[in-house]
PDB file of C-alpha atoms in Angstrom:
ATOM      1  CA  MET A 132     104.281 246.297-118.204  1.00  0.00           C
ATOM      2  CA  SER A 133     104.765 243.244-118.274  1.00  0.00           C
ATOM      3  CA  SER A 134     103.463 240.678-115.843  1.00  0.00           C
ATOM      4  CA  PHE A 135     103.515 237.140-114.375  1.00  0.00           C
ATOM      5  CA  ARG A 136     101.463 234.922-111.894  1.00  0.00           C
ATOM      6  CA  PHE A 137     102.393 233.708-108.707  1.00  0.00           C
ATOM      7  CA  LYS A 138     100.286 231.587-106.991  1.00  0.00           C
ATOM      8  CA  GLY A 139      97.523 233.280-108.577  1.00  0.00           C
ATOM      9  CA  GLN A 140      98.335 236.539-108.233  1.00  0.00           C
ATOM     10  CA  ARG A 141      99.914 239.331-110.930  1.00  0.00           C
ATOM     11  CA  ILE A 142     103.175 240.432-110.620  1.00  0.00           C
ATOM     12  CA  ALA A 143     104.322 243.579-112.721  1.00  0.00           C
ATOM     13  CA  TYR A 144     107.697 244.154-114.481  1.00  0.00           C
ATOM     14  CA  THR A 145     109.737 246.103-116.727  1.00  0.00           C
ATOM     15  CA  GLU A 146     112.719 245.478-118.507  1.00  0.00           C
ATOM     16  CA  TYR A 147     115.598 248.047-119.469  1.00  0.00           C
ATOM     17  CA  GLY A 148     117.962 245.899-121.847  1.00  0.00           C
ATOM     18  CA  GLY A 149     121.105 246.622-123.552  1.00  0.00           C
ATOM     19  CA  GLY A 150     123.583 248.699-123.939  1.00  0.00           C
ATOM     20  CA  PRO A 151     126.069 249.925-124.131  1.00  0.00           C
ATOM     21  CA  ALA A 152     124.385 253.512-125.250  1.00  0.00           C
ATOM     22  CA  ALA A 153     125.573 255.450-127.890  1.00  0.00           C
ATOM     23  CA  LEU A 154     127.583 258.303-127.244  1.00  0.00           C
ATOM     24  CA  THR A 155     125.649 261.506-126.561  1.00  0.00           C
ATOM     25  CA  ARG A 156     126.789 265.030-128.657  1.00  0.00           C
ATOM     26  CA  GLY A 157     128.421 266.131-125.417  1.00  0.00           C
ATOM     27  CA  GLY A 158     130.859 262.950-124.979  1.00  0.00           C
ATOM     28  CA  SER A 159     128.322 261.284-121.810  1.00  0.00           C
ATOM     29  CA  ARG A 160     126.788 257.929-122.338  1.00  0.00           C
ATOM     30  CA  GLY A 161     122.924 258.455-123.331  1.00  0.00           C
ATOM     31  CA  ARG A 162     120.495 256.170-121.492  1.00  0.00           C
ATOM     32  CA  THR A 163     119.548 253.282-123.651  1.00  0.00           C
ATOM     33  CA  ALA A 164     116.338 252.113-125.021  1.00  0.00           C
ATOM     34  CA  ARG A 165     113.292 249.416-123.679  1.00  0.00           C
ATOM     35  CA  SER A 166     113.482 247.773-126.981  1.00  0.00           C
ATOM     36  CA  ALA A 167     117.513 247.694-126.992  1.00  0.00           C
ATOM     37  CA  PRO A 168     118.654 244.133-127.485  1.00  0.00           C
ATOM     38  CA  ALA A 169     119.146 242.873-124.152  1.00  0.00           C
ATOM     39  CA  ALA A 170     122.488 241.768-122.794  1.00  0.00           C
ATOM     40  CA  SER A 171     123.624 238.714-120.856  1.00  0.00           C
ATOM     41  CA  ARG A 172     124.099 240.742-117.044  1.00  0.00           C
ATOM     42  CA  PRO A 173     120.702 240.326-115.421  1.00  0.00           C
ATOM     43  CA  VAL A 174     120.321 243.297-112.273  1.00  0.00           C
ATOM     44  CA  ILE A 175     116.833 243.192-110.636  1.00  0.00           C
ATOM     45  CA  LEU A 176     115.765 246.557-108.972  1.00  0.00           C
ATOM     46  CA  VAL A 177     113.737 245.599-105.889  1.00  0.00           C
ATOM     47  CA  HIS A 178     111.615 248.574-103.944  1.00  0.00           C
ATOM     48  CA  GLY A 179     111.330 250.078-100.810  1.00  0.00           C
ATOM     49  CA  LEU A 180     108.083 249.743 -98.620  1.00  0.00           C
ATOM     50  CA  LEU A 181     104.798 250.579-100.154  1.00  0.00           C
ATOM     51  CA  LEU A 182     107.226 252.175-103.293  1.00  0.00           C
ATOM     52  CA  SER A 183     107.380 250.999-106.724  1.00  0.00           C
ATOM     53  CA  GLN A 184     109.296 250.061-109.623  1.00  0.00           C
ATOM     54  CA  GLU A 185     108.966 253.677-110.809  1.00  0.00           C
ATOM     55  CA  MET A 186     111.386 254.449-107.859  1.00  0.00           C
ATOM     56  CA  HIS A 187     114.106 252.576-109.408  1.00  0.00           C
ATOM     57  CA  ARG A 188     113.705 253.929-112.952  1.00  0.00           C
ATOM     58  CA  PRO A 189     116.414 256.214-113.654  1.00  0.00           C
ATOM     59  CA  LEU A 190     118.710 253.897-112.305  1.00  0.00           C
ATOM     60  CA  ALA A 191     117.606 250.974-114.234  1.00  0.00           C
ATOM     61  CA  GLU A 192     118.306 253.410-117.406  1.00  0.00           C
ATOM     62  CA  ASP A 193     121.697 253.937-116.531  1.00  0.00           C
ATOM     63  CA  LEU A 194     122.392 250.855-115.586  1.00  0.00           C
ATOM     64  CA  ALA A 195     121.269 249.772-119.115  1.00  0.00           C
ATOM     65  CA  ALA A 196     123.309 252.216-120.348  1.00  0.00           C
ATOM     66  CA  ARG A 197     126.223 250.343-119.360  1.00  0.00           C
ATOM     67  CA  GLY A 198     125.260 246.916-121.160  1.00  0.00           C
ATOM     68  CA  ASN A 199     123.261 245.565-118.177  1.00  0.00           C
ATOM     69  CA  ARG A 200     119.570 243.914-118.974  1.00  0.00           C
ATOM     70  CA  VAL A 201     117.712 245.723-116.194  1.00  0.00           C
ATOM     71  CA  ILE A 202     114.535 244.528-114.779  1.00  0.00           C
ATOM     72  CA  THR A 203     111.947 246.738-112.122  1.00  0.00           C
ATOM     73  CA  VAL A 204     109.762 244.321-110.091  1.00  0.00           C
ATOM     74  CA  ASP A 205     106.586 245.463-108.378  1.00  0.00           C
ATOM     75  CA  LEU A 206     106.132 243.371-105.445  1.00  0.00           C
ATOM     76  CA  LEU A 207     102.732 241.899-104.225  1.00  0.00           C
ATOM     77  CA  GLY A 208     100.681 244.517-102.620  1.00  0.00           C
ATOM     78  CA  HIS A 209     102.967 247.493-104.711  1.00  0.00           C
ATOM     79  CA  GLY A 210     102.302 249.391-107.608  1.00  0.00           C
ATOM     80  CA  LYS A 211     100.802 247.878-110.365  1.00  0.00           C
ATOM     81  CA  SER A 212     101.114 244.221-108.793  1.00  0.00           C
ATOM     82  CA  ASP A 213      98.078 242.329-107.505  1.00  0.00           C
ATOM     83  CA  ARG A 214      97.291 243.880-103.703  1.00  0.00           C
ATOM     84  CA  PRO A 215      95.164 241.548-102.361  1.00  0.00           C
ATOM     85  CA  ARG A 216      94.201 241.922 -98.419  1.00  0.00           C
ATOM     86  CA  ASP A 217      94.918 238.681 -97.010  1.00  0.00           C
ATOM     87  CA  MET A 218      97.889 239.706 -94.289  1.00  0.00           C
ATOM     88  CA  TRP A 219      99.180 235.814 -94.968  1.00  0.00           C
ATOM     89  CA  ARG A 220     100.184 236.989 -98.538  1.00  0.00           C
ATOM     90  CA  TYR A 221     102.985 239.008 -97.405  1.00  0.00           C
ATOM     91  CA  SER A 222     106.621 237.891 -96.446  1.00  0.00           C
ATOM     92  CA  MET A 223     110.111 239.252 -96.679  1.00  0.00           C
ATOM     93  CA  SER A 224     110.653 235.042 -97.445  1.00  0.00           C
ATOM     94  CA  ILE A 225     107.488 235.132-100.162  1.00  0.00           C
ATOM     95  CA  PHE A 226     108.843 238.242-101.308  1.00  0.00           C
ATOM     96  CA  GLY A 227     112.306 236.334-101.777  1.00  0.00           C
ATOM     97  CA  GLU A 228     110.289 233.556-103.456  1.00  0.00           C
ATOM     98  CA  GLN A 229     108.606 236.293-105.891  1.00  0.00           C
ATOM     99  CA  VAL A 230     111.850 237.594-107.347  1.00  0.00           C
ATOM    100  CA  ILE A 231     112.863 233.648-107.793  1.00  0.00           C
ATOM    101  CA  GLY A 232     109.399 233.443-109.763  1.00  0.00           C
ATOM    102  CA  LEU A 233     110.304 236.136-111.686  1.00  0.00           C
ATOM    103  CA  MET A 234     113.665 234.871-112.438  1.00  0.00           C
ATOM    104  CA  ASP A 235     111.937 231.509-113.076  1.00  0.00           C
ATOM    105  CA  HIS A 236     109.554 233.687-115.577  1.00  0.00           C
ATOM    106  CA  LEU A 237     111.918 235.348-117.954  1.00  0.00           C
ATOM    107  CA  GLU A 238     114.761 231.805-117.970  1.00  0.00           C
ATOM    108  CA  ILE A 239     117.219 233.617-115.779  1.00  0.00           C
ATOM    109  CA  GLU A 240     119.208 231.182-113.837  1.00  0.00           C
ATOM    110  CA  GLN A 241     121.391 233.682-111.748  1.00  0.00           C
ATOM    111  CA  ALA A 242     121.113 237.480-111.416  1.00  0.00           C
ATOM    112  CA  VAL A 243     122.651 240.156-109.612  1.00  0.00           C
ATOM    113  CA  VAL A 244     119.888 241.910-106.878  1.00  0.00           C
ATOM    114  CA  MET A 245     119.834 245.069-105.734  1.00  0.00           C
ATOM    115  CA  GLY A 246     117.427 246.206-103.253  1.00  0.00           C
ATOM    116  CA  THR A 247     116.625 249.460-100.905  1.00  0.00           C
ATOM    117  CA  SER A 248     114.808 248.797 -97.500  1.00  0.00           C
ATOM    118  CA  LEU A 249     112.129 246.338 -98.254  1.00  0.00           C
ATOM    119  CA  GLY A 250     114.196 245.170-101.437  1.00  0.00           C
ATOM    120  CA  ALA A 251     117.384 245.269 -99.200  1.00  0.00           C
ATOM    121  CA  ASN A 252     115.822 242.547 -96.925  1.00  0.00           C
ATOM    122  CA  THR A 253     114.241 240.567 -99.667  1.00  0.00           C
ATOM    123  CA  ALA A 254     117.712 240.310-100.929  1.00  0.00           C
ATOM    124  CA  LEU A 255     118.922 238.395 -98.356  1.00  0.00           C
ATOM    125  CA  GLU A 256     116.215 236.651 -98.050  1.00  0.00           C
ATOM    126  CA  ILE A 257     116.827 235.238-101.399  1.00  0.00           C
ATOM    127  CA  ALA A 258     120.682 234.566-100.241  1.00  0.00           C
ATOM    128  CA  SER A 259     119.373 232.153 -97.459  1.00  0.00           C
ATOM    129  CA  SER A 260     117.136 230.229 -99.386  1.00  0.00           C
ATOM    130  CA  ALA A 261     118.577 230.063-103.020  1.00  0.00           C
ATOM    131  CA  PRO A 262     121.961 231.191-102.929  1.00  0.00           C
ATOM    132  CA  GLU A 263     122.846 229.788-106.441  1.00  0.00           C
ATOM    133  CA  ARG A 264     120.834 232.165-108.327  1.00  0.00           C
ATOM    134  CA  LEU A 265     122.586 235.262-107.178  1.00  0.00           C
ATOM    135  CA  ARG A 266     125.615 236.619-109.126  1.00  0.00           C
ATOM    136  CA  GLY A 267     125.604 239.027-106.435  1.00  0.00           C
ATOM    137  CA  MET A 268     123.368 241.901-104.319  1.00  0.00           C
ATOM    138  CA  VAL A 269     123.817 245.588-103.736  1.00  0.00           C
ATOM    139  CA  ILE A 270     122.005 246.175-100.733  1.00  0.00           C
ATOM    140  CA  GLU A 271     120.817 249.514 -99.916  1.00  0.00           C
ATOM    141  CA  MET A 272     119.603 250.515 -96.345  1.00  0.00           C
ATOM    142  CA  PRO A 273     118.582 247.324 -94.564  1.00  0.00           C
ATOM    143  CA  VAL A 274     116.626 247.026 -91.471  1.00  0.00           C
ATOM    144  CA  LEU A 275     118.243 245.150 -88.898  1.00  0.00           C
ATOM    145  CA  ASP A 276     118.683 244.824 -85.694  1.00  0.00           C
ATOM    146  CA  ASN A 277     119.406 248.772 -84.901  1.00  0.00           C
ATOM    147  CA  GLY A 278     116.948 249.828 -87.056  1.00  0.00           C
ATOM    148  CA  LEU A 279     114.007 247.313 -85.905  1.00  0.00           C
ATOM    149  CA  LEU A 280     112.513 249.702 -82.908  1.00  0.00           C
ATOM    150  CA  PRO A 281     112.089 253.282 -84.869  1.00  0.00           C
ATOM    151  CA  SER A 282     111.006 250.999 -87.612  1.00  0.00           C
ATOM    152  CA  ALA A 283     108.067 249.520 -85.111  1.00  0.00           C
ATOM    153  CA  LEU A 284     107.490 253.254 -83.964  1.00  0.00           C
ATOM    154  CA  THR A 285     107.351 254.940 -87.322  1.00  0.00           C
ATOM    155  CA  PHE A 286     104.994 252.383 -88.934  1.00  0.00           C
ATOM    156  CA  THR A 287     102.620 251.484 -86.216  1.00  0.00           C
ATOM    157  CA  PRO A 288     100.996 255.129 -86.836  1.00  0.00           C
ATOM    158  CA  LEU A 289     100.610 254.514 -90.236  1.00  0.00           C
ATOM    159  CA  LEU A 290      99.138 250.954 -89.465  1.00  0.00           C
ATOM    160  CA  VAL A 291      96.677 252.505 -87.530  1.00  0.00           C
ATOM    161  CA  ALA A 292      95.430 255.009 -89.997  1.00  0.00           C
ATOM    162  CA  LEU A 293      95.716 252.735 -93.198  1.00  0.00           C
ATOM    163  CA  THR A 294      93.538 250.062 -91.255  1.00  0.00           C
ATOM    164  CA  PHE A 295      91.080 251.977 -88.661  1.00  0.00           C
ATOM    165  CA  GLY A 296      90.603 255.286 -90.366  1.00  0.00           C
ATOM    166  CA  GLU A 297      90.740 253.733 -93.256  1.00  0.00           C
ATOM    167  CA  PRO A 298      87.505 256.103 -94.578  1.00  0.00           C
ATOM    168  CA  ALA A 299      89.086 259.047 -94.203  1.00  0.00           C
ATOM    169  CA  MET A 300      92.777 257.493 -95.817  1.00  0.00           C
ATOM    170  CA  LYS A 301      90.375 256.671 -99.077  1.00  0.00           C
ATOM    171  CA  LEU A 302      89.085 260.440 -99.114  1.00  0.00           C
ATOM    172  CA  LEU A 303      92.842 261.110 -99.035  1.00  0.00           C
ATOM    173  CA  ALA A 304      94.001 258.727-101.526  1.00  0.00           C
ATOM    174  CA  ARG A 305      91.206 259.977-104.176  1.00  0.00           C
ATOM    175  CA  GLY A 306      92.100 263.689-103.543  1.00  0.00           C
ATOM    176  CA  THR A 307      95.599 263.113-104.522  1.00  0.00           C
ATOM    177  CA  ARG A 308      95.170 260.793-107.626  1.00  0.00           C
ATOM    178  CA  ALA A 309      93.110 263.838-108.788  1.00  0.00           C
ATOM    179  CA  VAL A 310      96.439 265.515-109.224  1.00  0.00           C
ATOM    180  CA  PRO A 311      97.999 265.399-112.852  1.00  0.00           C
ATOM    181  CA  ARG A 312     100.809 263.426-112.906  1.00  0.00           C
ATOM    182  CA  ARG A 313     102.476 265.695-115.387  1.00  0.00           C
ATOM    183  CA  LEU A 314     102.400 268.414-112.784  1.00  0.00           C
ATOM    184  CA  LEU A 315     105.159 266.918-110.088  1.00  0.00           C
ATOM    185  CA  PRO A 316     108.494 265.989-111.068  1.00  0.00           C
ATOM    186  CA  HIS A 317     109.511 262.019-111.123  1.00  0.00           C
ATOM    187  CA  TYR A 318     110.670 261.251-107.269  1.00  0.00           C
ATOM    188  CA  GLY A 319     107.135 263.718-106.208  1.00  0.00           C
ATOM    189  CA  ASN A 320     105.342 261.654-108.048  1.00  0.00           C
ATOM    190  CA  VAL A 321     106.633 258.148-106.177  1.00  0.00           C
ATOM    191  CA  VAL A 322     106.284 259.857-102.865  1.00  0.00           C
ATOM    192  CA  LEU A 323     102.654 260.431-103.679  1.00  0.00           C
ATOM    193  CA  ASP A 324     101.985 257.006-104.734  1.00  0.00           C
ATOM    194  CA  LEU A 325     102.296 256.311-100.994  1.00  0.00           C
ATOM    195  CA  VAL A 326      99.339 257.578-100.633  1.00  0.00           C
ATOM    196  CA  ARG A 327      97.155 256.962-103.753  1.00  0.00           C
ATOM    197  CA  GLN A 328      96.651 253.642-103.382  1.00  0.00           C
ATOM    198  CA  GLU A 329      93.878 252.345-101.394  1.00  0.00           C
ATOM    199  CA  PRO A 330      94.506 251.859 -97.974  1.00  0.00           C
ATOM    200  CA  GLY A 331      93.192 248.705 -96.976  1.00  0.00           C
ATOM    201  CA  PRO A 332      95.692 246.531 -98.547  1.00  0.00           C
ATOM    202  CA  SER A 333      98.711 248.526 -97.449  1.00  0.00           C
ATOM    203  CA  GLY A 334      97.336 248.048 -93.773  1.00  0.00           C
ATOM    204  CA  ALA A 335      97.459 244.273 -94.624  1.00  0.00           C
ATOM    205  CA  LEU A 336     101.538 244.292 -95.875  1.00  0.00           C
ATOM    206  CA  ILE A 337     101.974 246.009 -92.858  1.00  0.00           C
ATOM    207  CA  GLN A 338     100.874 243.852 -90.606  1.00  0.00           C
ATOM    208  CA  GLY A 339     101.856 240.662 -92.091  1.00  0.00           C
ATOM    209  CA  LEU A 340     105.501 242.011 -92.362  1.00  0.00           C
ATOM    210  CA  PHE A 341     105.349 242.750 -88.443  1.00  0.00           C
ATOM    211  CA  PHE A 342     104.228 239.099 -87.429  1.00  0.00           C
ATOM    212  CA  GLY A 343     107.301 237.672 -89.938  1.00  0.00           C
ATOM    213  CA  ARG A 344     110.953 237.735 -89.727  1.00  0.00           C
ATOM    214  CA  ILE A 345     112.153 240.765 -90.918  1.00  0.00           C
ATOM    215  CA  ALA A 346     115.566 239.664 -91.736  1.00  0.00           C
ATOM    216  CA  PRO A 347     117.657 235.873 -91.649  1.00  0.00           C
ATOM    217  CA  HIS A 348     119.744 235.727 -88.251  1.00  0.00           C
ATOM    218  CA  ARG A 349     123.419 237.109 -88.176  1.00  0.00           C
ATOM    219  CA  THR A 350     123.934 234.229 -87.378  1.00  0.00           C
ATOM    220  CA  GLU A 351     122.963 232.936 -90.982  1.00  0.00           C
ATOM    221  CA  ARG A 352     123.999 236.142 -92.256  1.00  0.00           C
ATOM    222  CA  HIS A 353     127.685 234.821 -91.692  1.00  0.00           C
ATOM    223  CA  THR A 354     127.615 232.251 -94.133  1.00  0.00           C
ATOM    224  CA  PHE A 355     126.679 234.165 -96.816  1.00  0.00           C
ATOM    225  CA  GLN A 356     129.172 233.936 -99.723  1.00  0.00           C
ATOM    226  CA  THR A 357     127.289 236.051-102.221  1.00  0.00           C
ATOM    227  CA  PRO A 358     129.418 238.642-103.292  1.00  0.00           C
ATOM    228  CA  ALA A 359     127.442 242.035-101.391  1.00  0.00           C
ATOM    229  CA  LEU A 360     128.116 245.550-102.498  1.00  0.00           C
ATOM    230  CA  VAL A 361     126.476 247.497 -99.236  1.00  0.00           C
ATOM    231  CA  LEU A 362     125.092 251.165 -99.271  1.00  0.00           C
ATOM    232  CA  GLY A 363     124.258 253.200 -95.910  1.00  0.00           C
ATOM    233  CA  HIS A 364     124.087 256.291 -94.828  1.00  0.00           C
ATOM    234  CA  HIS A 365     123.884 258.796 -91.642  1.00  0.00           C
ATOM    235  CA  ARG A 366     120.935 261.036 -90.079  1.00  0.00           C
ATOM    236  CA  ASP A 367     118.248 257.669 -90.806  1.00  0.00           C
ATOM    237  CA  PRO A 368     116.866 255.995 -87.945  1.00  0.00           C
ATOM    238  CA  VAL A 369     115.007 253.663 -89.709  1.00  0.00           C
ATOM    239  CA  HIS A 370     118.065 252.815 -91.397  1.00  0.00           C
ATOM    240  CA  PRO A 371     120.549 253.573 -89.699  1.00  0.00           C
ATOM    241  CA  PHE A 372     124.101 253.814 -90.800  1.00  0.00           C
ATOM    242  CA  SER A 373     125.114 250.940 -88.032  1.00  0.00           C
ATOM    243  CA  ASP A 374     122.929 248.580 -89.446  1.00  0.00           C
ATOM    244  CA  ALA A 375     124.720 248.501 -93.156  1.00  0.00           C
ATOM    245  CA  GLY A 376     128.365 248.895 -91.364  1.00  0.00           C
ATOM    246  CA  MET A 377     127.141 245.519 -89.107  1.00  0.00           C
ATOM    247  CA  LEU A 378     125.909 244.019 -92.443  1.00  0.00           C
ATOM    248  CA  ALA A 379     129.094 244.335 -94.598  1.00  0.00           C
ATOM    249  CA  LYS A 380     131.119 243.014 -91.626  1.00  0.00           C
ATOM    250  CA  GLU A 381     129.313 239.925 -91.229  1.00  0.00           C
ATOM    251  CA  LEU A 382     129.139 239.403 -94.987  1.00  0.00           C
ATOM    252  CA  PRO A 383     132.435 237.210 -95.819  1.00  0.00           C
ATOM    253  CA  ASN A 384     132.584 238.866 -99.256  1.00  0.00           C
ATOM    254  CA  GLY A 385     130.568 242.232 -98.282  1.00  0.00           C
ATOM    255  CA  ARG A 386     132.448 246.123 -98.627  1.00  0.00           C
ATOM    256  CA  LEU A 387     130.682 249.081 -97.598  1.00  0.00           C
ATOM    257  CA  LEU A 388     129.960 252.448 -99.834  1.00  0.00           C
ATOM    258  CA  GLU A 389     128.896 255.172 -97.658  1.00  0.00           C
ATOM    259  CA  ALA A 390     126.176 257.896 -99.608  1.00  0.00           C
ATOM    260  CA  ASP A 391     126.179 261.690 -98.593  1.00  0.00           C
ATOM    261  CA  SER A 392     122.812 261.879 -97.376  1.00  0.00           C
ATOM    262  CA  LEU A 393     119.033 259.425 -98.071  1.00  0.00           C
ATOM    263  CA  VAL A 394     118.618 261.184-101.195  1.00  0.00           C
ATOM    264  CA  GLU A 395     121.739 261.191-103.004  1.00  0.00           C
ATOM    265  CA  LEU A 396     121.750 257.918-105.462  1.00  0.00           C
ATOM    266  CA  ARG A 397     118.219 259.844-106.944  1.00  0.00           C
ATOM    267  CA  LEU A 398     119.287 263.740-107.095  1.00  0.00           C
ATOM    268  CA  GLN A 399     122.978 263.356-107.409  1.00  0.00           C
ATOM    269  CA  PRO A 400     123.608 259.599-108.532  1.00  0.00           C
ATOM    270  CA  GLU A 401     126.931 259.899-110.650  1.00  0.00           C
ATOM    271  CA  ARG A 402     129.359 258.992-107.636  1.00  0.00           C
ATOM    272  CA  LEU A 403     127.220 255.774-106.174  1.00  0.00           C
ATOM    273  CA  THR A 404     126.313 254.654-109.779  1.00  0.00           C
ATOM    274  CA  ASP A 405     129.507 254.614-110.647  1.00  0.00           C
ATOM    275  CA  GLU A 406     130.310 252.524-107.779  1.00  0.00           C
ATOM    276  CA  ILE A 407     126.801 250.376-108.741  1.00  0.00           C
ATOM    277  CA  ALA A 408     128.354 249.884-112.131  1.00  0.00           C
ATOM    278  CA  ALA A 409     131.855 249.300-111.491  1.00  0.00           C
ATOM    279  CA  PHE A 410     130.711 246.416-108.849  1.00  0.00           C
ATOM    280  CA  LEU A 411     128.581 245.255-111.530  1.00  0.00           C
ATOM    281  CA  ASP A 412     131.244 244.775-113.861  1.00  0.00           C
ATOM    282  CA  GLU A 413     133.250 243.199-111.267  1.00  0.00           C
ATOM    283  CA  VAL A 414     130.897 239.900-110.696  1.00  0.00           C
ATOM    284  CA  TRP A 415     130.410 239.455-113.996  1.00  0.00           C
ATOM    285  CA  ALA A 416     133.861 239.496-115.269  1.00  0.00           C
ATOM    286  CA  LYS A 417     134.468 236.316-112.586  1.00  0.00           C
ATOM    287  CA  PRO A 418     134.242 232.943-113.074  1.00  0.00           C
ATOM    288  CA  ARG A 419     130.565 231.583-112.360  1.00  0.00           C
ATOM    289  CA  ALA A 420     130.807 230.284-108.751  1.00  0.00           C
ATOM    290  CA  VAL A 421     127.883 227.969-107.819  1.00  0.00           C
ATOM    291  CA  ALA A 422     127.044 229.074-104.305  1.00  0.00           C
ATOM    292  CA  LYS A 423     125.756 227.090-101.316  1.00  0.00           C
ATOM    293  CA  ARG A 424     123.393 226.661 -99.255  1.00  0.00           C
ATOM    294  CA  SER A 425     123.859 227.699 -95.645  1.00  0.00           C
ATOM    295  CA  ALA A 426     124.620 225.088 -92.968  1.00  0.00           C
ATOM    296  CA  SER A 427     121.445 226.031 -91.432  1.00  0.00           C
ATOM    297  CA  LYS A 428     119.286 225.418 -94.668  1.00  0.00           C
ATOM    298  CA  ARG A 429     121.206 222.222 -95.900  1.00  0.00           C
ATOM    299  CA  PRO A 430     120.140 218.860 -94.475  1.00  0.00           C
ATOM    300  CA  ALA A 431     122.728 217.008 -92.496  1.00  0.00           C
ATOM    301  CA  ALA A 432     125.149 214.487 -94.564  1.00  0.00           C
ATOM    302  CA  LYS A 433     125.007 211.020 -94.344  1.00  0.00           C
ATOM    303  CA  ARG A 434     128.152 209.299 -93.597  1.00  0.00           C
ATOM    304  CA  PRO A 435     128.541 206.726 -95.978  1.00  0.00           C
ATOM    305  CA  ALA A 436     129.127 203.320 -94.336  1.00  0.00           C
ATOM    306  CA  ALA A 437     132.091 201.341 -93.075  1.00  0.00           C
ATOM    307  CA  LYS A 438     133.273 198.650 -94.765  1.00  0.00           C
ATOM    308  CA  ARG A 439     133.590 195.573 -93.666  1.00  0.00           C
ATOM    309  CA  PRO A 440     136.765 194.018 -94.482  1.00  0.00           C
ATOM    310  CA  ALA A 441     137.025 190.886 -96.910  1.00  0.00           C
ATOM    311  CA  ALA A 442     136.805 187.651 -94.805  1.00  0.00           C
ATOM    312  CA  LYS A 443     139.752 185.583 -95.320  1.00  0.00           C
ATOM    313  CA  ARG A 444     139.244 181.708 -96.840  1.00  0.00           C
ATOM    314  CA  PRO A 445     140.673 179.355 -94.905  1.00  0.00           C
ATOM    315  CA  ALA A 446     143.352 178.010 -96.619  1.00  0.00           C
ATOM    316  CA  LYS A 447     143.278 174.146 -98.128  1.00  0.00           C
ATOM    317  CA  ARG A 448     145.163 171.284 -96.167  1.00  0.00           C
ATOM    318  CA  ALA A 449     148.061 169.841 -98.694  1.00  0.00           C
ATOM    319  CA  GLY A 450     147.233 166.051 -99.352  1.00  0.00           C
TER     320      GLY A 450
END
């Protein structure tokens, strides 16, 4: 696992490169090894709240097998990245800056950013602050207007437990870390990692998000020109389908893809992975468009000074 420094903090990431992978004996396409030569189609996958880049590893391998250069990242406070206890270090805008910092570190001028939940809102922050760095967005389960109250009701008890119940949560973390990772399936470890980490930084992270903006305002979202594939599903109050549908309508170049369930992309990923791969093919096939910053981010243009008409010289008198 590689890393870079962002404002003095270590940010961890992993690259899955190259493809296209060779066909297997059964006729299916195999997953591309990390050591394969990288393609020139960068895709950055961003995880959900308190999760790690491991949640996207199977998808990263599948997309790399189709000829994409895929990078997964642990945002600050997550996974193998540094986990400071300073609340002010955590916000959606700062997470967006970290993804841009990763692109700068890897000398990537433009990429497709796919994010889930927290990662989805991070992608929207990049569309707000640096749209010229985006070739496209895949937004899975965004948290917008309709998800704010359910999110607060869900994460407030967790915040109380992590902050005021820190000694008990530390004991729980030690106990879960004693469970060998090999005994659990991949996503079992992804979920258990929620409680394996030290609780203090996690509490600071949630507090930082509570005191900042969760997403760009809808009036700003209407100005985003970046092509976007929005994934949503029903029966999840924290990520209501109404938010995904609303966002797809707001974005001038957005379209909605409905998942059958919260776990379809994890447990039965073929259909959705095909749709995501087709979207990547589409955005990379088009000539590059230079995205403009939204009107709220641009300084007012100065009008050129009006030219004065040239003064007429007095006619010379004859003689």
